[in-house]
GROMACS .gro file of C-alpha atoms in nm:
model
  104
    1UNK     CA    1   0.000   0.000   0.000
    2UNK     CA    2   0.087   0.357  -0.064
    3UNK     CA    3  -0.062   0.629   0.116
    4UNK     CA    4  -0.152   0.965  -0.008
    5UNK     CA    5  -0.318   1.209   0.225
    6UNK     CA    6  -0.645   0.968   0.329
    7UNK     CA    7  -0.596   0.767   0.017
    8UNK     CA    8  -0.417   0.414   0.005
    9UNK     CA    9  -0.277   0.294  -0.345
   10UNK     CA   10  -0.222  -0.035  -0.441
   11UNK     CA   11  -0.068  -0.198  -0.769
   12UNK     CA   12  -0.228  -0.565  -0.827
   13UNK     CA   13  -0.195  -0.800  -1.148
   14UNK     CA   14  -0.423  -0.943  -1.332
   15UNK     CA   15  -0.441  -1.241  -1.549
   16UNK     CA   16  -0.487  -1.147  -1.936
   17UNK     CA   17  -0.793  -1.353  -1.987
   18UNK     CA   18  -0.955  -1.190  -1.676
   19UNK     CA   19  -0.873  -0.834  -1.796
   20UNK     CA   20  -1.050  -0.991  -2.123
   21UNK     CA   21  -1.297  -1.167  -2.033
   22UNK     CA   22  -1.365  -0.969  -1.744
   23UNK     CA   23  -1.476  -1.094  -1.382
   24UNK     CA   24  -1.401  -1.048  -1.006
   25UNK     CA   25  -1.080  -1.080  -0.821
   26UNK     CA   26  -0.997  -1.018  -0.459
   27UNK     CA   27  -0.804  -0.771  -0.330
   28UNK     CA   28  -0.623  -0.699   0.012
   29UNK     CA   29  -0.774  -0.394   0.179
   30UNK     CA   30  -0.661  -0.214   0.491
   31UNK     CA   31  -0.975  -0.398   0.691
   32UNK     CA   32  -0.936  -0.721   0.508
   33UNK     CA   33  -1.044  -0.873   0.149
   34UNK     CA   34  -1.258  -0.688  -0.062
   35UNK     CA   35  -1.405  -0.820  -0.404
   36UNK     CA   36  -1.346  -0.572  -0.728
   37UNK     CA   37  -1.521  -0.630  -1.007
   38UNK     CA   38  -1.346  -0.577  -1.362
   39UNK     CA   39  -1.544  -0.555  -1.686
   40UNK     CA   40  -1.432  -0.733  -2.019
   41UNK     CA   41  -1.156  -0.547  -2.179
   42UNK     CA   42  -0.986  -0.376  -1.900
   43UNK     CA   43  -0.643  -0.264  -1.979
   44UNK     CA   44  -0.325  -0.229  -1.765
   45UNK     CA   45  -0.258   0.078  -1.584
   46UNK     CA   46  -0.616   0.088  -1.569
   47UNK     CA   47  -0.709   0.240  -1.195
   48UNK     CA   48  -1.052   0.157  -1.041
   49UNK     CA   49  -1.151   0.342  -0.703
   50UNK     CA   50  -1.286   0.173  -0.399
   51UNK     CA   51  -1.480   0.410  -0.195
   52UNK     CA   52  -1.424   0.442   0.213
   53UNK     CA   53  -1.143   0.203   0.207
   54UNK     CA   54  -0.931   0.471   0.254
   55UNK     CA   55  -0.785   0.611   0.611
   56UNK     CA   56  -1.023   0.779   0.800
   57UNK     CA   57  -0.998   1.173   0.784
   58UNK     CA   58  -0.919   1.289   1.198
   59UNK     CA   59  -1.111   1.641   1.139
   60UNK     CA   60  -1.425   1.498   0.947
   61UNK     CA   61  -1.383   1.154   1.012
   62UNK     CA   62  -1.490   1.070   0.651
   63UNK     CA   63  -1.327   0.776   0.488
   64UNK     CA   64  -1.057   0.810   0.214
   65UNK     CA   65  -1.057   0.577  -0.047
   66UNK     CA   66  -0.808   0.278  -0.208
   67UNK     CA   67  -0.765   0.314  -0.558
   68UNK     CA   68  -0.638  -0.034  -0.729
   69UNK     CA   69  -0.445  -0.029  -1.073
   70UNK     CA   70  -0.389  -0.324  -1.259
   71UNK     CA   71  -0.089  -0.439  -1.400
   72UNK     CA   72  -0.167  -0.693  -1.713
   73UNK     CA   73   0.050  -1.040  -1.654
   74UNK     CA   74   0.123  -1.159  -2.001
   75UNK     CA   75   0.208  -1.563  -1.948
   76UNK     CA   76   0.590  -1.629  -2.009
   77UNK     CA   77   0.536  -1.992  -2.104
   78UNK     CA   78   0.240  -2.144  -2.292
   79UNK     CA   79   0.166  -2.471  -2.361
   80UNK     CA   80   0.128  -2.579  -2.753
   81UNK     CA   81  -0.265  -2.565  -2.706
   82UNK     CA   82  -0.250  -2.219  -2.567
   83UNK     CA   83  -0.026  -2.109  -2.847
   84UNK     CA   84  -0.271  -2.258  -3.121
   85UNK     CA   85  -0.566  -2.111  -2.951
   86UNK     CA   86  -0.390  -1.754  -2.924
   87UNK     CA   87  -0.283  -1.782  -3.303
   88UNK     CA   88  -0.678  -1.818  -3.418
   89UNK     CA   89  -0.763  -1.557  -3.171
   90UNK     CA   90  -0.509  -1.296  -3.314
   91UNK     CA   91  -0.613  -1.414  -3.674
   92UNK     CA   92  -0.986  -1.346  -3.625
   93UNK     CA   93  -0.904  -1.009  -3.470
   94UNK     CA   94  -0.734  -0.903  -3.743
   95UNK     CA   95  -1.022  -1.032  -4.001
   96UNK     CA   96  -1.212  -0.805  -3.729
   97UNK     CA   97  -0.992  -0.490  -3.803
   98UNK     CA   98  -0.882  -0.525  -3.412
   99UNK     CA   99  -0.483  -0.480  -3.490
  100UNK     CA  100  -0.452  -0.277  -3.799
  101UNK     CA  101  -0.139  -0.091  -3.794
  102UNK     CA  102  -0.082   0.287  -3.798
  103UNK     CA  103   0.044   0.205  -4.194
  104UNK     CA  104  -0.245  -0.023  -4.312
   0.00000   0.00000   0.00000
């Protein structure tokens, strides 16, 4: 956790085929677990606020809040079956217009 003013920050990964498929993950929170939800197509660096899970502020006692960002984990070994399955997924994205480069 890193603490700014009554704000905590926290820098979690995430699977890729949960940041693409979307669903909920745990995370720790200064009180214990909480569950975050993160929709289909979430993308690292991508920041998603937790309200009151903060540090409490001493002159209006109102909660600060924890703000998670998500760090994509992109697998460093695949097995043969992930690889084949990853191959038909990039080529119907690109039948979809999904990667088109800057010079296509």
């Amino acid at each position: 956790f890193e603490r700014r003013d009554n704000d905590v920050y926290l820098e979690i990964p995430l699977s890729f085929s949960t940041a693409a498929l979307g669903g909920e993950i745990t995370v720790p929170t200064l009180t214990g677990k909480a569950t975050l939800t993160i929709p289909p197509g979430t993308q690292t660096d991508t920041v998603f606020r937790m309200k009151a899970k903060g540090l409490p502020d001493f002159e209006s006692h109102e909660m600060g809040d924890q703000l998670v960002r998500v760090i994509i984990q992109v697998p460093k070994h695949l097995s043969k079956k992930q690889v084949q399955l990853l191959r038909e997924f990039e080529h119907e994205s690109k039948d979809e217009g999904l990667f088109k480069g800057w010079f296509s």
